[in-house]
Amino acid sequence: DAGVIQSPRHEVTEMGQEVTLRCKPISGHDYLFWYRQTMMRGLELLIYFNNNVPIDDSGMPEDRFSAKMPNASFSTLKIQPSEPRDSAVYFCASSLKQGRITYEQYFGPGTRLLVL
Amino acid sequence: TQLLEQSPQFLSIQEGENLTVYCNSSSVFSSLQWYRQEPGEGPVLLVTVVTGGEVKKLKRLTFQFGDARKDSSLHITAAQPGDTGLYLCAGRRYGGATNKLIFGTGTLLAVQP
């Protein structure tokens, strides 16, 4: 089975432009997570979904960020307008509920975003 | 405020040496995981510990969960260049959302041949 798929792998854009990052979770997984990783702040959870419903978006930086999950096999993270401080690696991860204790999160390869 | 602090931040050692990475918090976690991330890739789960005092071994890697479930350590014996990467601890807060992970600050390990 294919792992988590993210596209694009790299994105270079200019400040003010709209950026859309895409994610296809592992088939059958019912949780999807969006993370952002920078040297300064490490790996931060932005938002996560359960069965396509957003559960916790407290990590979303501001209104410029939005995320959707229209179906179980696709999610987007949109930044509009983008700013240089949004430059980071964005990861998508998915997991499957298997009891009440442990959930392995499977990460995609990430999208490296550079906003000039 | 970072809930999970890892130390050291950076570690460069020679092949064959032993090392220990620490993950500390003032909060109690219901479970704690360790991930390894290689350049250009996403983190990959190494182990999950759930019981205070639990010790798990994965070949040359030994993981321990503190008795109070506030801290954890990763010990690598006879490090090899293939162990190079970013090591991240991640925990689920006791009483928090069951599937929400809080990641540590990370330890970047470089093992020189």
PDB file of C-alpha atoms in Angstrom:
ATOM      1  CA  ASP A   1       0.000   0.000   0.000  1.00  0.00           C
ATOM      2  CA  ALA A   2       1.300   3.452  -0.823  1.00  0.00           C
ATOM      3  CA  GLY A   3       2.174   5.704   2.068  1.00  0.00           C
ATOM      4  CA  VAL A   4       0.937   9.228   2.618  1.00  0.00           C
ATOM      5  CA  ILE A   5       1.292  11.200  -0.589  1.00  0.00           C
ATOM      6  CA  GLN A   6       1.934  14.921  -0.625  1.00  0.00           C
ATOM      7  CA  SER A   7       2.184  17.339  -3.493  1.00  0.00           C
ATOM      8  CA  PRO A   8       4.009  19.342  -4.521  1.00  0.00           C
ATOM      9  CA  ARG A   9       7.289  18.269  -2.929  1.00  0.00           C
ATOM     10  CA  HIS A  10       8.735  21.737  -3.384  1.00  0.00           C
ATOM     11  CA  GLU A  11       7.042  25.086  -3.860  1.00  0.00           C
ATOM     12  CA  VAL A  12       8.639  28.460  -4.411  1.00  0.00           C
ATOM     13  CA  THR A  13       6.305  31.416  -4.554  1.00  0.00           C
ATOM     14  CA  GLU A  14       6.270  35.149  -4.059  1.00  0.00           C
ATOM     15  CA  MET A  15       4.824  36.940  -1.107  1.00  0.00           C
ATOM     16  CA  GLY A  16       1.100  37.547  -1.509  1.00  0.00           C
ATOM     17  CA  GLN A  17       0.455  34.543  -3.702  1.00  0.00           C
ATOM     18  CA  GLU A  18      -1.931  31.745  -2.799  1.00  0.00           C
ATOM     19  CA  VAL A  19      -0.369  28.393  -1.976  1.00  0.00           C
ATOM     20  CA  THR A  20      -2.233  25.081  -1.914  1.00  0.00           C
ATOM     21  CA  LEU A  21      -0.678  21.963  -0.456  1.00  0.00           C
ATOM     22  CA  ARG A  22      -2.256  18.595  -1.077  1.00  0.00           C
ATOM     23  CA  CYS A  23      -2.352  15.324   0.818  1.00  0.00           C
ATOM     24  CA  LYS A  24      -3.651  11.830   0.174  1.00  0.00           C
ATOM     25  CA  PRO A  25      -3.707   9.789   3.401  1.00  0.00           C
ATOM     26  CA  ILE A  26      -3.223   6.058   3.648  1.00  0.00           C
ATOM     27  CA  SER A  27      -6.379   4.268   2.565  1.00  0.00           C
ATOM     28  CA  GLY A  28      -8.539   3.315   5.530  1.00  0.00           C
ATOM     29  CA  HIS A  29      -6.971   5.765   7.973  1.00  0.00           C
ATOM     30  CA  ASP A  30      -9.510   7.901   9.781  1.00  0.00           C
ATOM     31  CA  TYR A  31      -7.258  10.631  11.175  1.00  0.00           C
ATOM     32  CA  LEU A  32      -5.360  13.210   9.156  1.00  0.00           C
ATOM     33  CA  PHE A  33      -2.905  15.744  10.540  1.00  0.00           C
ATOM     34  CA  TRP A  34      -1.159  18.795   9.115  1.00  0.00           C
ATOM     35  CA  TYR A  35       2.148  19.814  10.688  1.00  0.00           C
ATOM     36  CA  ARG A  36       4.664  22.566  10.032  1.00  0.00           C
ATOM     37  CA  GLN A  37       8.374  22.138  10.748  1.00  0.00           C
ATOM     38  CA  THR A  38      10.931  24.926  11.100  1.00  0.00           C
ATOM     39  CA  MET A  39      14.330  25.130  12.726  1.00  0.00           C
ATOM     40  CA  MET A  40      13.095  27.685  15.224  1.00  0.00           C
ATOM     41  CA  ARG A  41       9.812  26.081  16.297  1.00  0.00           C
ATOM     42  CA  GLY A  42      10.303  22.408  15.517  1.00  0.00           C
ATOM     43  CA  LEU A  43       7.339  20.273  14.480  1.00  0.00           C
ATOM     44  CA  GLU A  44       4.024  21.956  15.206  1.00  0.00           C
ATOM     45  CA  LEU A  45       0.546  20.542  14.784  1.00  0.00           C
ATOM     46  CA  LEU A  46      -1.616  22.892  12.744  1.00  0.00           C
ATOM     47  CA  ILE A  47      -4.896  21.013  12.486  1.00  0.00           C
ATOM     48  CA  TYR A  48      -6.256  17.500  12.515  1.00  0.00           C
ATOM     49  CA  PHE A  49      -9.326  15.775  11.146  1.00  0.00           C
ATOM     50  CA  ASN A  50     -11.228  12.683  12.223  1.00  0.00           C
ATOM     51  CA  ASN A  51     -13.482  11.105   9.613  1.00  0.00           C
ATOM     52  CA  ASN A  52     -13.089  14.236   7.468  1.00  0.00           C
ATOM     53  CA  VAL A  53     -14.263  16.553  10.264  1.00  0.00           C
ATOM     54  CA  PRO A  54     -11.848  19.153  11.696  1.00  0.00           C
ATOM     55  CA  ILE A  55     -11.344  18.361  15.377  1.00  0.00           C
ATOM     56  CA  ASP A  56      -8.695  20.798  16.550  1.00  0.00           C
ATOM     57  CA  ASP A  57      -7.451  23.789  14.564  1.00  0.00           C
ATOM     58  CA  SER A  58      -5.901  25.614  17.503  1.00  0.00           C
ATOM     59  CA  GLY A  59      -2.477  25.374  15.879  1.00  0.00           C
ATOM     60  CA  MET A  60      -3.467  27.216  12.721  1.00  0.00           C
ATOM     61  CA  PRO A  61      -1.401  30.423  12.812  1.00  0.00           C
ATOM     62  CA  GLU A  62      -4.002  32.869  11.584  1.00  0.00           C
ATOM     63  CA  ASP A  63      -6.834  33.432   9.172  1.00  0.00           C
ATOM     64  CA  ARG A  64      -4.498  33.217   6.222  1.00  0.00           C
ATOM     65  CA  PHE A  65      -4.372  29.457   6.769  1.00  0.00           C
ATOM     66  CA  SER A  66      -7.263  27.149   5.979  1.00  0.00           C
ATOM     67  CA  ALA A  67      -7.597  23.390   5.640  1.00  0.00           C
ATOM     68  CA  LYS A  68     -10.251  21.197   4.134  1.00  0.00           C
ATOM     69  CA  MET A  69     -10.923  17.503   3.847  1.00  0.00           C
ATOM     70  CA  PRO A  70     -13.714  17.022   1.315  1.00  0.00           C
ATOM     71  CA  ASN A  71     -13.436  13.228   1.422  1.00  0.00           C
ATOM     72  CA  ALA A  72     -11.518  10.440   3.118  1.00  0.00           C
ATOM     73  CA  SER A  73      -8.779  10.377   0.511  1.00  0.00           C
ATOM     74  CA  PHE A  74      -7.900  14.026   0.062  1.00  0.00           C
ATOM     75  CA  SER A  75      -7.038  17.103   2.079  1.00  0.00           C
ATOM     76  CA  THR A  76      -5.697  20.555   1.287  1.00  0.00           C
ATOM     77  CA  LEU A  77      -3.901  23.206   3.281  1.00  0.00           C
ATOM     78  CA  LYS A  78      -4.177  26.653   1.792  1.00  0.00           C
ATOM     79  CA  ILE A  79      -2.251  29.802   2.598  1.00  0.00           C
ATOM     80  CA  GLN A  80      -3.651  33.037   1.227  1.00  0.00           C
ATOM     81  CA  PRO A  81      -1.878  35.408   1.069  1.00  0.00           C
ATOM     82  CA  SER A  82       1.486  33.791   1.705  1.00  0.00           C
ATOM     83  CA  GLU A  83       4.252  35.564   3.610  1.00  0.00           C
ATOM     84  CA  PRO A  84       7.996  34.860   3.914  1.00  0.00           C
ATOM     85  CA  ARG A  85       7.530  33.699   7.517  1.00  0.00           C
ATOM     86  CA  ASP A  86       5.371  30.851   6.193  1.00  0.00           C
ATOM     87  CA  SER A  87       8.488  29.264   4.688  1.00  0.00           C
ATOM     88  CA  ALA A  88       8.785  25.818   6.239  1.00  0.00           C
ATOM     89  CA  VAL A  89       8.321  22.126   5.551  1.00  0.00           C
ATOM     90  CA  TYR A  90       4.685  21.117   5.792  1.00  0.00           C
ATOM     91  CA  PHE A  91       3.897  17.514   6.644  1.00  0.00           C
ATOM     92  CA  CYS A  92       0.718  15.576   6.341  1.00  0.00           C
ATOM     93  CA  ALA A  93       0.258  12.470   8.478  1.00  0.00           C
ATOM     94  CA  SER A  94      -2.483   9.910   8.880  1.00  0.00           C
ATOM     95  CA  SER A  95      -3.348   7.284  11.451  1.00  0.00           C
ATOM     96  CA  LEU A  96      -5.907   4.645  12.262  1.00  0.00           C
ATOM     97  CA  LYS A  97      -7.641   4.348  15.602  1.00  0.00           C
ATOM     98  CA  GLN A  98      -6.634   1.007  17.068  1.00  0.00           C
ATOM     99  CA  GLY A  99      -7.719   1.081  20.654  1.00  0.00           C
ATOM    100  CA  ARG A 100      -7.459   3.784  23.246  1.00  0.00           C
ATOM    101  CA  ILE A 101      -3.759   3.999  23.868  1.00  0.00           C
ATOM    102  CA  THR A 102      -1.455   4.161  20.935  1.00  0.00           C
ATOM    103  CA  TYR A 103      -1.771   5.533  17.463  1.00  0.00           C
ATOM    104  CA  GLU A 104       1.115   5.436  15.035  1.00  0.00           C
ATOM    105  CA  GLN A 105       1.150   8.432  12.769  1.00  0.00           C
ATOM    106  CA  TYR A 106       2.447   7.851   9.268  1.00  0.00           C
ATOM    107  CA  PHE A 107       4.029  10.923   7.765  1.00  0.00           C
ATOM    108  CA  GLY A 108       4.284  11.945   4.165  1.00  0.00           C
ATOM    109  CA  PRO A 109       7.545  13.189   2.654  1.00  0.00           C
ATOM    110  CA  GLY A 110       6.563  16.815   3.210  1.00  0.00           C
ATOM    111  CA  THR A 111       6.250  19.911   1.045  1.00  0.00           C
ATOM    112  CA  ARG A 112       9.140  22.329   1.291  1.00  0.00           C
ATOM    113  CA  LEU A 113       7.675  25.818   0.894  1.00  0.00           C
ATOM    114  CA  LEU A 114       9.746  28.910   0.233  1.00  0.00           C
ATOM    115  CA  VAL A 115       7.993  32.265   0.105  1.00  0.00           C
ATOM    116  CA  LEU A 116      10.145  35.027  -1.343  1.00  0.00           C
TER     117      LEU A 116
ATOM    118  CA  THR B   1       6.221  27.216  25.945  1.00  0.00           C
ATOM    119  CA  GLN B   2       7.622  23.899  24.763  1.00  0.00           C
ATOM    120  CA  LEU B   3       6.058  21.052  26.702  1.00  0.00           C
ATOM    121  CA  LEU B   4       8.687  18.492  25.733  1.00  0.00           C
ATOM    122  CA  GLU B   5      12.307  19.556  25.951  1.00  0.00           C
ATOM    123  CA  GLN B   6      14.955  17.350  24.425  1.00  0.00           C
ATOM    124  CA  SER B   7      18.644  17.347  25.210  1.00  0.00           C
ATOM    125  CA  PRO B   8      21.099  17.610  23.768  1.00  0.00           C
ATOM    126  CA  GLN B   9      19.947  19.608  20.745  1.00  0.00           C
ATOM    127  CA  PHE B  10      22.896  18.484  18.656  1.00  0.00           C
ATOM    128  CA  LEU B  11      25.231  15.538  19.016  1.00  0.00           C
ATOM    129  CA  SER B  12      28.171  14.562  16.830  1.00  0.00           C
ATOM    130  CA  ILE B  13      29.927  11.345  17.734  1.00  0.00           C
ATOM    131  CA  GLN B  14      32.203   8.729  16.245  1.00  0.00           C
ATOM    132  CA  GLU B  15      31.006   5.345  15.061  1.00  0.00           C
ATOM    133  CA  GLY B  16      31.005   2.858  17.920  1.00  0.00           C
ATOM    134  CA  GLU B  17      30.304   5.332  20.703  1.00  0.00           C
ATOM    135  CA  ASN B  18      27.296   5.175  22.995  1.00  0.00           C
ATOM    136  CA  LEU B  19      24.887   8.046  23.540  1.00  0.00           C
ATOM    137  CA  THR B  20      21.743   8.984  25.414  1.00  0.00           C
ATOM    138  CA  VAL B  21      19.060  11.458  24.391  1.00  0.00           C
ATOM    139  CA  TYR B  22      16.652  12.864  26.949  1.00  0.00           C
ATOM    140  CA  CYS B  23      13.068  14.042  26.662  1.00  0.00           C
ATOM    141  CA  ASN B  24      11.724  15.954  29.663  1.00  0.00           C
ATOM    142  CA  SER B  25       8.490  17.610  30.666  1.00  0.00           C
ATOM    143  CA  SER B  26       6.667  18.881  33.707  1.00  0.00           C
ATOM    144  CA  SER B  27       3.463  17.354  32.343  1.00  0.00           C
ATOM    145  CA  VAL B  28       2.292  13.773  32.634  1.00  0.00           C
ATOM    146  CA  PHE B  29       1.832  11.821  29.424  1.00  0.00           C
ATOM    147  CA  SER B  30      -0.378   8.806  28.854  1.00  0.00           C
ATOM    148  CA  SER B  31       2.056   7.509  26.265  1.00  0.00           C
ATOM    149  CA  LEU B  32       5.244   8.625  24.633  1.00  0.00           C
ATOM    150  CA  GLN B  33       6.675   7.850  21.230  1.00  0.00           C
ATOM    151  CA  TRP B  34      10.081   8.229  19.628  1.00  0.00           C
ATOM    152  CA  TYR B  35      10.432   9.048  15.934  1.00  0.00           C
ATOM    153  CA  ARG B  36      13.474   9.304  13.687  1.00  0.00           C
ATOM    154  CA  GLN B  37      13.521  11.681  10.760  1.00  0.00           C
ATOM    155  CA  GLU B  38      16.049  11.487   7.944  1.00  0.00           C
ATOM    156  CA  PRO B  39      16.827  14.424   5.657  1.00  0.00           C
ATOM    157  CA  GLY B  40      14.079  15.128   3.142  1.00  0.00           C
ATOM    158  CA  GLU B  41      11.655  12.693   4.725  1.00  0.00           C
ATOM    159  CA  GLY B  42       8.943  12.646   7.346  1.00  0.00           C
ATOM    160  CA  PRO B  43       9.379  11.218  10.847  1.00  0.00           C
ATOM    161  CA  VAL B  44       9.105   7.453  11.225  1.00  0.00           C
ATOM    162  CA  LEU B  45       7.919   5.820  14.437  1.00  0.00           C
ATOM    163  CA  LEU B  46      10.521   3.808  16.348  1.00  0.00           C
ATOM    164  CA  VAL B  47       8.685   2.868  19.527  1.00  0.00           C
ATOM    165  CA  THR B  48       5.780   3.636  21.837  1.00  0.00           C
ATOM    166  CA  VAL B  49       5.994   3.381  25.636  1.00  0.00           C
ATOM    167  CA  VAL B  50       2.877   3.541  27.778  1.00  0.00           C
ATOM    168  CA  THR B  51       3.692   2.338  31.291  1.00  0.00           C
ATOM    169  CA  GLY B  52       5.736   4.268  33.844  1.00  0.00           C
ATOM    170  CA  GLY B  53       9.161   2.652  34.160  1.00  0.00           C
ATOM    171  CA  GLU B  54       8.733   0.699  30.940  1.00  0.00           C
ATOM    172  CA  VAL B  55      11.875  -0.238  29.021  1.00  0.00           C
ATOM    173  CA  LYS B  56      11.814  -1.297  25.384  1.00  0.00           C
ATOM    174  CA  LYS B  57      14.686  -2.456  23.227  1.00  0.00           C
ATOM    175  CA  LEU B  58      14.958  -2.216  19.477  1.00  0.00           C
ATOM    176  CA  LYS B  59      18.270  -3.800  18.463  1.00  0.00           C
ATOM    177  CA  ARG B  60      20.903  -1.302  19.669  1.00  0.00           C
ATOM    178  CA  LEU B  61      18.308   1.232  20.831  1.00  0.00           C
ATOM    179  CA  THR B  62      16.918   1.195  24.370  1.00  0.00           C
ATOM    180  CA  PHE B  63      13.935   3.359  25.300  1.00  0.00           C
ATOM    181  CA  GLN B  64      12.764   4.102  28.818  1.00  0.00           C
ATOM    182  CA  PHE B  65       9.660   5.844  30.101  1.00  0.00           C
ATOM    183  CA  GLY B  66      10.076   7.599  33.440  1.00  0.00           C
ATOM    184  CA  ASP B  67       8.272   6.231  36.491  1.00  0.00           C
ATOM    185  CA  ALA B  68       6.147   9.383  36.718  1.00  0.00           C
ATOM    186  CA  ARG B  69       5.524   9.367  32.951  1.00  0.00           C
ATOM    187  CA  LYS B  70       6.970  12.870  32.600  1.00  0.00           C
ATOM    188  CA  ASP B  71      10.204  11.964  30.869  1.00  0.00           C
ATOM    189  CA  SER B  72      11.864   9.456  28.595  1.00  0.00           C
ATOM    190  CA  SER B  73      15.292   8.530  27.330  1.00  0.00           C
ATOM    191  CA  LEU B  74      16.748   6.911  24.259  1.00  0.00           C
ATOM    192  CA  HIS B  75      20.079   5.135  24.551  1.00  0.00           C
ATOM    193  CA  ILE B  76      22.002   3.993  21.491  1.00  0.00           C
ATOM    194  CA  THR B  77      24.793   1.458  21.899  1.00  0.00           C
ATOM    195  CA  ALA B  78      27.668   1.352  19.417  1.00  0.00           C
ATOM    196  CA  ALA B  79      26.248   4.043  17.159  1.00  0.00           C
ATOM    197  CA  GLN B  80      26.539   3.581  13.409  1.00  0.00           C
ATOM    198  CA  PRO B  81      26.421   6.134  10.574  1.00  0.00           C
ATOM    199  CA  GLY B  82      22.963   4.792   9.710  1.00  0.00           C
ATOM    200  CA  ASP B  83      21.710   6.114  13.056  1.00  0.00           C
ATOM    201  CA  THR B  84      22.251   9.660  11.824  1.00  0.00           C
ATOM    202  CA  GLY B  85      19.078  11.710  11.844  1.00  0.00           C
ATOM    203  CA  LEU B  86      16.733  13.882  13.858  1.00  0.00           C
ATOM    204  CA  TYR B  87      15.251  12.106  16.870  1.00  0.00           C
ATOM    205  CA  LEU B  88      11.915  13.360  18.098  1.00  0.00           C
ATOM    206  CA  CYS B  89       9.979  12.382  21.171  1.00  0.00           C
ATOM    207  CA  ALA B  90       6.229  12.897  21.071  1.00  0.00           C
ATOM    208  CA  GLY B  91       3.683  12.483  23.797  1.00  0.00           C
ATOM    209  CA  ARG B  92      -0.006  12.362  24.433  1.00  0.00           C
ATOM    210  CA  ARG B  93      -0.942  14.424  27.443  1.00  0.00           C
ATOM    211  CA  TYR B  94      -2.727  12.578  30.185  1.00  0.00           C
ATOM    212  CA  GLY B  95      -6.374  13.551  29.925  1.00  0.00           C
ATOM    213  CA  GLY B  96      -5.857  15.220  26.579  1.00  0.00           C
ATOM    214  CA  ALA B  97      -7.185  14.326  23.154  1.00  0.00           C
ATOM    215  CA  THR B  98      -6.321  10.710  22.540  1.00  0.00           C
ATOM    216  CA  ASN B  99      -4.848  11.182  19.108  1.00  0.00           C
ATOM    217  CA  LYS B 100      -3.086  14.530  19.459  1.00  0.00           C
ATOM    218  CA  LEU B 101       0.701  14.366  19.674  1.00  0.00           C
ATOM    219  CA  ILE B 102       2.962  17.007  21.151  1.00  0.00           C
ATOM    220  CA  PHE B 103       6.423  16.810  19.644  1.00  0.00           C
ATOM    221  CA  GLY B 104       9.659  17.548  21.438  1.00  0.00           C
ATOM    222  CA  THR B 105      12.279  20.042  20.337  1.00  0.00           C
ATOM    223  CA  GLY B 106      14.362  17.346  18.631  1.00  0.00           C
ATOM    224  CA  THR B 107      17.926  16.024  18.849  1.00  0.00           C
ATOM    225  CA  LEU B 108      20.024  16.087  15.707  1.00  0.00           C
ATOM    226  CA  LEU B 109      22.487  13.196  15.751  1.00  0.00           C
ATOM    227  CA  ALA B 110      25.440  12.830  13.416  1.00  0.00           C
ATOM    228  CA  VAL B 111      27.492   9.656  13.579  1.00  0.00           C
ATOM    229  CA  GLN B 112      30.839   9.991  11.845  1.00  0.00           C
ATOM    230  CA  PRO B 113      32.384   6.880  10.261  1.00  0.00           C
TER     231      PRO B 113
END
